[in-house]
């Protein structure tokens, strides 16, 4: 044989002369490449979409609590205010006092889960106002008897959602108090789940923690042992670095290791790690089809060598070198898998685009990923083409010429 270009030309000629067999050889590669690429692109889109949703929440949180095995202290309102004013770049802090009571609805008497917090709790991802407003710092400081209810609670108690300005009576431990509805917030998944209990349905509401404490007899100076800091995710590391020092100084706990701090800093990484693992596992499963495709290349090329034994014998008897025969068959295998890879990439990009649009995931294509897929498809051709190519190159010309 002549130059490398002639090898390629000869390989193309062989492929054209056996179109059906060549297509079947490429089919496994096409399916494998498109499957792997589709899974990886959808996986990247899923991660980007989840991260975007988490960023859209706005505020992130840091939880601070006192270790009751090392201190019997609790946070007072004055201390909470001091801590909030001493930590920079935060939206605010909110302690949490929970209570359980009852309320009369239009159809029945309902159990109510009541959460007391500060005005900073409005930054929580679960608080999305649909009517009225959330309580303010003034409402908290003045212990105003105001309340924010869920859409479900408004409907069950009053029969309609727009209940701002209405009053309702809550009973907790035989104490009944009247509160004015400041706002109605959007139902959360938990609200909907609780409401589905039928006669045992539980309604949910929020009010200033000071109001909850005063209204139902909680001792604020001996009740609160934890609070949540609301902040922008960009300031998380900065806030974390100063929180422990501030809390220990305000509470007089320096050196006692009694302040526990946890943040969602690891949550983002954990979520992404889980999604990466899922994507990788599914991609590896899809990659099995690539292995099957490679074996298909080897099988078809082996059949091709058998069919062309006499042709190979003639060429070797005319002076074709072993390396020339080897190169031609490797070129043929590489062309088949490279072409199959390109078709697979086009199919994979098309499928992933359609799927991402249907399920509303971000469509993100990493050029390095595409280049890697092209490389892998060609490498598969070379790897699985070695055996049949070597078999062809090592044929004895005399024995080959005897083959009918």
Short mmCIF file of C-alpha atoms in Angstrom, two decimals:
data_model
loop_
_atom_site.label_atom_id
_atom_site.label_comp_id
_atom_site.label_asym_id
_atom_site.label_seq_id
_atom_site.Cartn_x
_atom_site.Cartn_y
_atom_site.Cartn_z
CA UNK A 1 0.00 0.00 0.00
CA UNK A 2 0.99 3.61 -0.37
CA UNK A 3 0.46 6.57 1.92
CA UNK A 4 -1.84 6.89 4.90
CA UNK A 5 -4.32 8.73 2.69
CA UNK A 6 -4.61 5.64 0.54
CA UNK A 7 -5.38 3.57 3.63
CA UNK A 8 -8.21 5.91 4.50
CA UNK A 9 -9.48 5.89 0.92
CA UNK A 10 -9.43 2.09 0.87
CA UNK A 11 -11.23 1.96 4.23
CA UNK A 12 -13.96 4.29 2.96
CA UNK A 13 -14.36 2.18 -0.16
CA UNK A 14 -14.80 -0.96 1.95
CA UNK A 15 -17.40 0.78 4.12
CA UNK A 16 -19.34 1.99 1.06
CA UNK A 17 -19.33 -1.49 -0.45
CA UNK A 18 -20.94 -2.88 2.71
CA UNK A 19 -23.39 -0.12 3.72
CA UNK A 20 -25.81 -2.37 5.62
CA UNK A 21 -23.10 -4.08 7.62
CA UNK A 22 -21.36 -0.77 8.29
CA UNK A 23 -24.59 0.78 9.60
CA UNK A 24 -25.22 -2.14 11.94
CA UNK A 25 -21.64 -1.85 13.16
CA UNK A 26 -22.15 1.85 13.93
CA UNK A 27 -25.58 1.38 15.51
CA UNK A 28 -24.25 0.14 18.83
CA UNK A 29 -21.81 3.07 18.99
CA UNK A 30 -24.57 5.56 18.06
CA UNK A 31 -26.91 4.27 20.77
CA UNK A 32 -24.14 4.13 23.39
CA UNK A 33 -22.75 7.60 22.70
CA UNK A 34 -26.19 9.24 22.51
CA UNK A 35 -27.29 7.53 25.75
CA UNK A 36 -24.18 8.55 27.70
CA UNK A 37 -24.23 12.12 26.38
CA UNK A 38 -27.95 12.52 27.06
CA UNK A 39 -27.59 11.30 30.64
CA UNK A 40 -24.59 13.55 31.37
CA UNK A 41 -26.20 16.67 29.87
CA UNK A 42 -29.45 16.07 31.74
CA UNK A 43 -27.41 15.49 34.91
CA UNK A 44 -25.59 18.82 34.46
CA UNK A 45 -28.91 20.51 33.75
CA UNK A 46 -30.44 18.99 36.87
CA UNK A 47 -27.56 20.23 39.04
CA UNK A 48 -27.71 23.71 37.52
CA UNK A 49 -31.49 23.88 37.97
CA UNK A 50 -31.37 22.72 41.60
CA UNK A 51 -28.56 25.17 42.41
CA UNK A 52 -30.53 27.95 40.73
CA UNK A 53 -33.63 27.10 42.76
CA UNK A 54 -31.61 27.12 45.97
CA UNK A 55 -30.08 30.48 45.07
CA UNK A 56 -33.52 31.88 44.28
CA UNK A 57 -34.61 31.17 47.84
CA UNK A 58 -32.60 34.28 48.71
CA UNK A 59 -31.66 33.84 52.34
CA UNK A 60 -29.71 30.91 53.65
CA UNK A 61 -29.56 29.98 57.31
CA UNK A 62 -27.21 29.28 60.18
CA UNK A 63 -28.55 27.53 63.27
CA UNK A 64 -27.19 28.44 66.72
CA UNK A 65 -28.04 26.56 69.91
CA UNK A 66 -26.81 26.18 73.47
CA UNK A 67 -25.57 22.77 74.59
CA UNK A 68 -27.74 21.96 77.62
CA UNK A 69 -25.13 19.47 78.87
CA UNK A 70 -22.63 22.29 79.33
CA UNK A 71 -24.80 25.25 80.32
CA UNK A 72 -28.25 25.89 81.75
CA UNK A 73 -28.44 29.39 80.28
CA UNK A 74 -31.15 30.51 77.85
CA UNK A 75 -31.37 33.43 75.46
CA UNK A 76 -33.30 36.47 76.68
CA UNK A 77 -34.86 38.97 74.31
CA UNK A 78 -32.23 41.57 75.21
CA UNK A 79 -29.43 39.10 74.48
CA UNK A 80 -31.00 38.11 71.16
CA UNK A 81 -31.26 41.77 70.16
CA UNK A 82 -27.63 42.31 71.17
CA UNK A 83 -26.46 39.31 69.14
CA UNK A 84 -28.46 40.44 66.09
CA UNK A 85 -26.94 43.93 66.21
CA UNK A 86 -23.39 42.57 66.71
CA UNK A 87 -23.30 40.27 63.66
CA UNK A 88 -22.86 42.15 60.40
CA UNK A 89 -24.24 41.34 56.95
CA UNK A 90 -27.31 39.41 58.06
CA UNK A 91 -31.04 39.91 57.52
CA UNK A 92 -31.71 39.15 61.15
CA UNK A 93 -32.09 36.33 63.68
CA UNK A 94 -35.20 34.51 64.78
CA UNK A 95 -35.68 32.35 67.88
CA UNK A 96 -38.39 29.74 67.72
CA UNK A 97 -41.10 28.96 70.27
CA UNK A 98 -43.61 26.29 69.31
CA UNK A 99 -47.06 25.69 70.72
CA UNK A 100 -50.03 23.51 69.93
CA UNK A 101 -53.62 24.64 70.31
CA UNK A 102 -57.09 24.58 68.79
CA UNK A 103 -59.28 26.91 66.75
CA UNK A 104 -62.94 26.79 65.77
CA UNK A 105 -63.46 26.40 62.03
CA UNK A 106 -66.60 26.61 59.93
CA UNK A 107 -66.89 22.83 59.73
CA UNK A 108 -65.11 21.57 62.84
CA UNK A 109 -62.68 22.29 65.62
CA UNK A 110 -59.08 22.14 64.30
CA UNK A 111 -55.71 21.52 65.90
CA UNK A 112 -53.24 24.33 65.21
CA UNK A 113 -49.44 24.23 65.20
CA UNK A 114 -48.23 27.71 66.17
CA UNK A 115 -44.66 28.93 65.62
CA UNK A 116 -43.37 32.04 67.32
CA UNK A 117 -40.48 33.87 65.70
CA UNK A 118 -39.08 37.31 64.93
CA UNK A 119 -39.62 39.49 61.88
CA UNK A 120 -36.49 37.89 60.34
CA UNK A 121 -38.44 34.66 59.83
CA UNK A 122 -40.04 36.29 56.79
CA UNK A 123 -36.78 35.44 54.98
CA UNK A 124 -37.54 31.74 55.38
CA UNK A 125 -38.13 29.85 52.14
CA UNK A 126 -41.51 28.70 53.51
CA UNK A 127 -42.85 32.23 53.94
CA UNK A 128 -44.42 33.62 50.77
CA UNK A 129 -47.14 36.15 51.48
CA UNK A 130 -50.26 36.15 49.28
CA UNK A 131 -52.38 38.60 51.28
CA UNK A 132 -51.46 41.28 53.80
CA UNK A 133 -48.02 41.37 55.39
CA UNK A 134 -45.70 39.58 57.77
CA UNK A 135 -45.21 40.92 61.28
CA UNK A 136 -42.53 43.58 61.82
CA UNK A 137 -39.94 44.36 64.50
CA UNK A 138 -42.42 46.78 66.03
CA UNK A 139 -44.98 43.99 66.31
CA UNK A 140 -42.38 41.78 68.01
CA UNK A 141 -41.12 44.46 70.40
CA UNK A 142 -44.65 45.56 71.36
CA UNK A 143 -45.90 41.98 71.77
CA UNK A 144 -48.85 42.76 69.51
CA UNK A 145 -51.55 40.12 69.27
CA UNK A 146 -51.19 39.54 65.57
CA UNK A 147 -50.89 36.36 63.53
CA UNK A 148 -50.02 35.15 60.04
CA UNK A 149 -52.00 32.12 58.84
CA UNK A 150 -51.69 29.69 55.94
CA UNK A 151 -54.11 29.74 53.01
CA UNK A 152 -55.63 26.49 54.26
CA UNK A 153 -56.17 27.86 57.76
CA UNK A 154 -57.89 30.97 56.41
CA UNK A 155 -60.24 28.86 54.29
CA UNK A 156 -61.04 26.37 57.03
CA UNK A 157 -61.68 29.01 59.70
CA UNK A 158 -63.45 31.69 57.63
CA UNK A 159 -64.46 29.91 54.46
CA UNK A 160 -62.37 32.16 52.25
CA UNK A 161 -58.70 33.00 51.77
CA UNK A 162 -58.62 36.80 52.03
CA UNK A 163 -58.92 36.99 55.82
CA UNK A 164 -56.61 39.95 56.56
CA UNK A 165 -58.04 42.06 59.39
CA UNK A 166 -60.26 39.30 60.76
CA UNK A 167 -59.82 38.05 64.31
CA UNK A 168 -59.67 34.49 65.54
CA UNK A 169 -59.51 32.79 68.90
CA UNK A 170 -56.77 30.31 69.72
CA UNK A 171 -56.91 28.04 72.74
CA UNK A 172 -53.67 26.69 74.23
CA UNK A 173 -53.71 24.81 77.54
CA UNK A 174 -57.19 26.10 78.40
CA UNK A 175 -56.08 29.67 77.73
CA UNK A 176 -58.04 31.37 74.96
CA UNK A 177 -56.66 34.50 73.30
CA UNK A 178 -57.86 36.61 70.38
CA UNK A 179 -55.51 37.57 67.56
CA UNK A 180 -55.80 39.80 64.49
CA UNK A 181 -54.75 38.34 61.15
CA UNK A 182 -51.97 40.45 59.61
CA UNK A 183 -51.42 38.30 56.53
CA UNK A 184 -52.08 35.06 54.72
CA UNK A 185 -49.09 33.11 53.43
CA UNK A 186 -48.87 30.55 50.67
CA UNK A 187 -49.48 26.93 51.66
CA UNK A 188 -46.34 24.81 51.94
CA UNK A 189 -46.09 21.11 51.15
CA UNK A 190 -46.41 20.43 54.89
CA UNK A 191 -49.59 22.54 55.09
CA UNK A 192 -51.15 20.51 52.30
CA UNK A 193 -50.08 17.25 53.89
CA UNK A 194 -51.50 18.24 57.30
CA UNK A 195 -54.76 19.40 55.69
CA UNK A 196 -55.22 15.99 54.05
CA UNK A 197 -55.75 14.28 57.43
CA UNK A 198 -59.51 14.93 57.24
CA UNK A 199 -61.02 15.19 60.71
CA UNK A 200 -57.51 15.07 62.16
CA UNK A 201 -56.29 17.94 59.95
CA UNK A 202 -53.69 20.27 61.48
CA UNK A 203 -53.55 23.96 60.57
CA UNK A 204 -50.42 26.11 60.83
CA UNK A 205 -49.76 29.73 61.78
CA UNK A 206 -46.96 32.11 62.83
CA UNK A 207 -46.85 35.00 65.29
CA UNK A 208 -44.21 37.10 67.08
CA UNK A 209 -42.39 34.95 69.62
CA UNK A 210 -42.89 37.61 72.25
CA UNK A 211 -46.64 37.51 71.66
CA UNK A 212 -46.77 33.72 71.88
CA UNK A 213 -44.75 33.73 75.10
CA UNK A 214 -46.81 36.43 76.83
CA UNK A 215 -50.18 35.16 75.58
CA UNK A 216 -49.75 31.58 76.73
CA UNK A 217 -47.53 31.85 79.77
CA UNK A 218 -44.04 31.01 78.49
CA UNK A 219 -41.14 32.39 80.52
CA UNK A 220 -39.10 34.05 77.77
CA UNK A 221 -35.99 34.26 79.94
CA UNK A 222 -35.97 30.47 80.48
CA UNK A 223 -37.37 29.09 77.25
CA UNK A 224 -35.23 29.99 74.23
CA UNK A 225 -32.09 27.91 73.70
CA UNK A 226 -31.68 28.30 69.95
CA UNK A 227 -32.19 30.71 67.09
CA UNK A 228 -31.74 30.89 63.33
CA UNK A 229 -29.66 33.49 61.48
CA UNK A 230 -30.94 34.56 58.04
CA UNK A 231 -28.34 35.85 55.60
CA UNK A 232 -27.31 35.99 51.98
CA UNK A 233 -25.35 32.89 50.91
CA UNK A 234 -22.47 35.11 49.70
CA UNK A 235 -21.84 36.20 53.31
CA UNK A 236 -22.02 32.75 54.90
CA UNK A 237 -18.30 32.26 55.57
CA UNK A 238 -17.92 35.79 56.92
CA UNK A 239 -20.89 35.41 59.26
CA UNK A 240 -19.80 31.97 60.42
CA UNK A 241 -16.39 33.33 61.39
CA UNK A 242 -17.88 35.88 63.77
CA UNK A 243 -21.01 34.15 65.10
CA UNK A 244 -19.42 31.95 67.77
CA UNK A 245 -17.36 34.80 69.20
CA UNK A 246 -20.36 37.14 69.35
CA UNK A 247 -22.67 34.59 70.99
CA UNK A 248 -20.06 33.48 73.54
CA UNK A 249 -19.31 37.09 74.48
CA UNK A 250 -22.98 38.09 74.86
CA UNK A 251 -23.85 34.94 76.82
CA UNK A 252 -20.67 34.90 78.94
CA UNK A 253 -19.73 31.45 77.70
CA UNK A 254 -16.25 32.05 76.33
CA UNK A 255 -14.07 28.96 76.58
CA UNK A 256 -16.90 26.65 77.67
CA UNK A 257 -17.57 25.20 74.21
CA UNK A 258 -21.30 25.42 74.93
CA UNK A 259 -22.35 27.09 71.67
CA UNK A 260 -23.28 24.78 68.79
CA UNK A 261 -23.36 26.20 65.27
CA UNK A 262 -24.52 24.43 62.14
CA UNK A 263 -25.06 25.80 58.68
CA UNK A 264 -26.30 24.69 55.31
CA UNK A 265 -22.77 25.14 53.95
CA UNK A 266 -22.40 21.44 53.51
CA UNK A 267 -25.94 20.98 52.23
CA UNK A 268 -25.23 22.46 48.81
CA UNK A 269 -22.14 20.28 48.46
CA UNK A 270 -23.99 17.19 49.69
CA UNK A 271 -26.86 17.77 47.28
CA UNK A 272 -24.48 18.24 44.37
CA UNK A 273 -22.49 15.15 45.41
CA UNK A 274 -25.65 13.05 45.50
CA UNK A 275 -26.74 14.30 42.07
CA UNK A 276 -23.24 13.68 40.70
CA UNK A 277 -23.28 10.12 42.03
CA UNK A 278 -26.73 9.48 40.51
CA UNK A 279 -25.64 10.91 37.16
CA UNK A 280 -22.42 8.91 37.19
CA UNK A 281 -24.14 5.63 38.03
CA UNK A 282 -26.76 6.11 35.31
CA UNK A 283 -24.02 7.14 32.83
CA UNK A 284 -22.03 4.01 33.67
CA UNK A 285 -25.10 1.89 33.05
CA UNK A 286 -25.62 3.67 29.73
CA UNK A 287 -21.93 3.13 28.94
CA UNK A 288 -22.54 -0.62 28.92
CA UNK A 289 -24.15 -0.07 25.52
CA UNK A 290 -20.82 1.44 24.40
CA UNK A 291 -19.07 -1.77 25.43
CA UNK A 292 -21.67 -3.77 23.51
CA UNK A 293 -21.14 -1.46 20.54
CA UNK A 294 -17.38 -1.99 20.70
CA UNK A 295 -17.84 -5.76 20.78
CA UNK A 296 -20.12 -5.38 17.79
CA UNK A 297 -17.35 -3.55 15.94
CA UNK A 298 -14.93 -6.37 16.73
CA UNK A 299 -17.38 -9.05 15.60
CA UNK A 300 -18.29 -7.34 12.33
CA UNK A 301 -14.65 -6.56 11.57
CA UNK A 302 -13.74 -10.18 12.27
CA UNK A 303 -16.42 -11.30 9.82
CA UNK A 304 -15.06 -8.78 7.35
CA UNK A 305 -11.56 -10.27 7.68
CA UNK A 306 -12.96 -13.76 7.05
CA UNK A 307 -14.85 -12.59 3.97
CA UNK A 308 -11.83 -10.75 2.60
CA UNK A 309 -9.22 -13.43 3.31
CA UNK A 310 -8.52 -14.03 -0.38
CA UNK A 311 -8.29 -10.27 -1.07
CA UNK A 312 -5.79 -9.90 1.78
CA UNK A 313 -3.75 -12.84 0.42
CA UNK A 314 -3.59 -11.25 -3.05
CA UNK A 315 -2.45 -7.92 -1.64
CA UNK A 316 0.20 -9.49 0.57
CA UNK A 317 1.48 -11.58 -2.36
CA UNK A 318 1.81 -8.35 -4.35
CA UNK A 319 4.04 -6.86 -1.67
CA UNK A 320 1.64 -5.29 0.84
CA UNK A 321 3.33 -5.10 4.21
CA UNK A 322 1.83 -6.47 7.40
CA UNK A 323 1.75 -2.95 8.88
CA UNK A 324 -0.21 -1.71 5.85
CA UNK A 325 -2.91 -4.35 6.28
CA UNK A 326 -3.04 -3.61 10.02
CA UNK A 327 -3.34 0.14 9.42
CA UNK A 328 -6.12 -0.26 6.87
CA UNK A 329 -8.31 -2.38 9.13
CA UNK A 330 -7.68 -0.11 12.12
CA UNK A 331 -8.56 2.90 9.92
CA UNK A 332 -11.78 1.19 8.88
CA UNK A 333 -12.73 0.45 12.50
CA UNK A 334 -11.86 4.00 13.57
CA UNK A 335 -13.88 5.57 10.75
CA UNK A 336 -16.90 3.47 11.65
CA UNK A 337 -16.76 4.37 15.35
CA UNK A 338 -15.84 8.02 14.72
CA UNK A 339 -18.78 8.42 12.34
CA UNK A 340 -21.03 6.57 14.76
CA UNK A 341 -19.80 8.85 17.52
CA UNK A 342 -20.61 12.01 15.55
CA UNK A 343 -24.11 10.73 14.76
CA UNK A 344 -24.49 9.69 18.41
CA UNK A 345 -23.47 13.18 19.57
CA UNK A 346 -26.02 14.84 17.30
CA UNK A 347 -28.71 12.44 18.48
CA UNK A 348 -27.68 12.86 22.13
CA UNK A 349 -27.72 16.66 21.93
CA UNK A 350 -31.13 16.59 20.27
CA UNK A 351 -32.63 14.17 22.79
CA UNK A 352 -31.17 15.97 25.81
CA UNK A 353 -32.40 19.34 24.50
CA UNK A 354 -35.94 18.01 24.08
CA UNK A 355 -35.95 16.28 27.47
CA UNK A 356 -34.51 19.33 29.27
CA UNK A 357 -37.19 21.54 27.73
CA UNK A 358 -39.98 19.11 28.63
CA UNK A 359 -38.92 18.70 32.29
CA UNK A 360 -37.77 22.33 32.56
CA UNK A 361 -34.09 21.67 33.28
CA UNK A 362 -31.30 23.98 32.16
CA UNK A 363 -29.71 22.83 28.89
CA UNK A 364 -25.96 23.03 29.43
CA UNK A 365 -23.43 21.58 27.01
CA UNK A 366 -19.83 21.26 28.13
CA UNK A 367 -17.56 21.42 25.03
CA UNK A 368 -14.97 19.30 26.84
CA UNK A 369 -17.63 16.65 27.38
CA UNK A 370 -18.44 16.54 23.66
CA UNK A 371 -14.75 16.41 22.75
CA UNK A 372 -14.26 13.61 25.26
CA UNK A 373 -17.14 11.64 23.75
CA UNK A 374 -15.60 11.96 20.26
CA UNK A 375 -12.27 10.75 21.64
CA UNK A 376 -13.90 7.82 23.44
CA UNK A 377 -15.85 6.70 20.36
CA UNK A 378 -12.67 6.73 18.23
CA UNK A 379 -10.67 4.98 20.95
CA UNK A 380 -13.30 2.25 21.11
CA UNK A 381 -12.87 1.67 17.38
CA UNK A 382 -9.11 1.37 17.74
CA UNK A 383 -9.29 -0.86 20.80
CA UNK A 384 -11.87 -3.30 19.47
CA UNK A 385 -10.43 -3.14 15.97
CA UNK A 386 -7.01 -4.38 17.07
CA UNK A 387 -7.91 -8.08 17.19
CA UNK A 388 -9.48 -8.35 13.70
CA UNK A 389 -6.81 -6.02 12.26
CA UNK A 390 -4.02 -8.16 13.70
CA UNK A 391 -5.74 -11.27 12.46
CA UNK A 392 -5.90 -9.80 8.95
CA UNK A 393 -2.30 -8.58 9.05
CA UNK A 394 -0.97 -11.95 10.21
CA UNK A 395 -2.69 -14.04 7.57
CA UNK A 396 -0.32 -16.28 5.59
CA UNK A 397 -0.59 -15.13 1.95
CA UNK A 398 -0.36 -18.69 0.55
CA UNK A 399 -3.11 -19.98 2.86
CA UNK A 400 -5.16 -16.86 2.13
CA UNK A 401 -4.93 -17.42 -1.64
CA UNK A 402 -6.22 -20.96 -1.22
CA UNK A 403 -9.40 -19.69 0.45
CA UNK A 404 -12.48 -19.81 -1.76
#
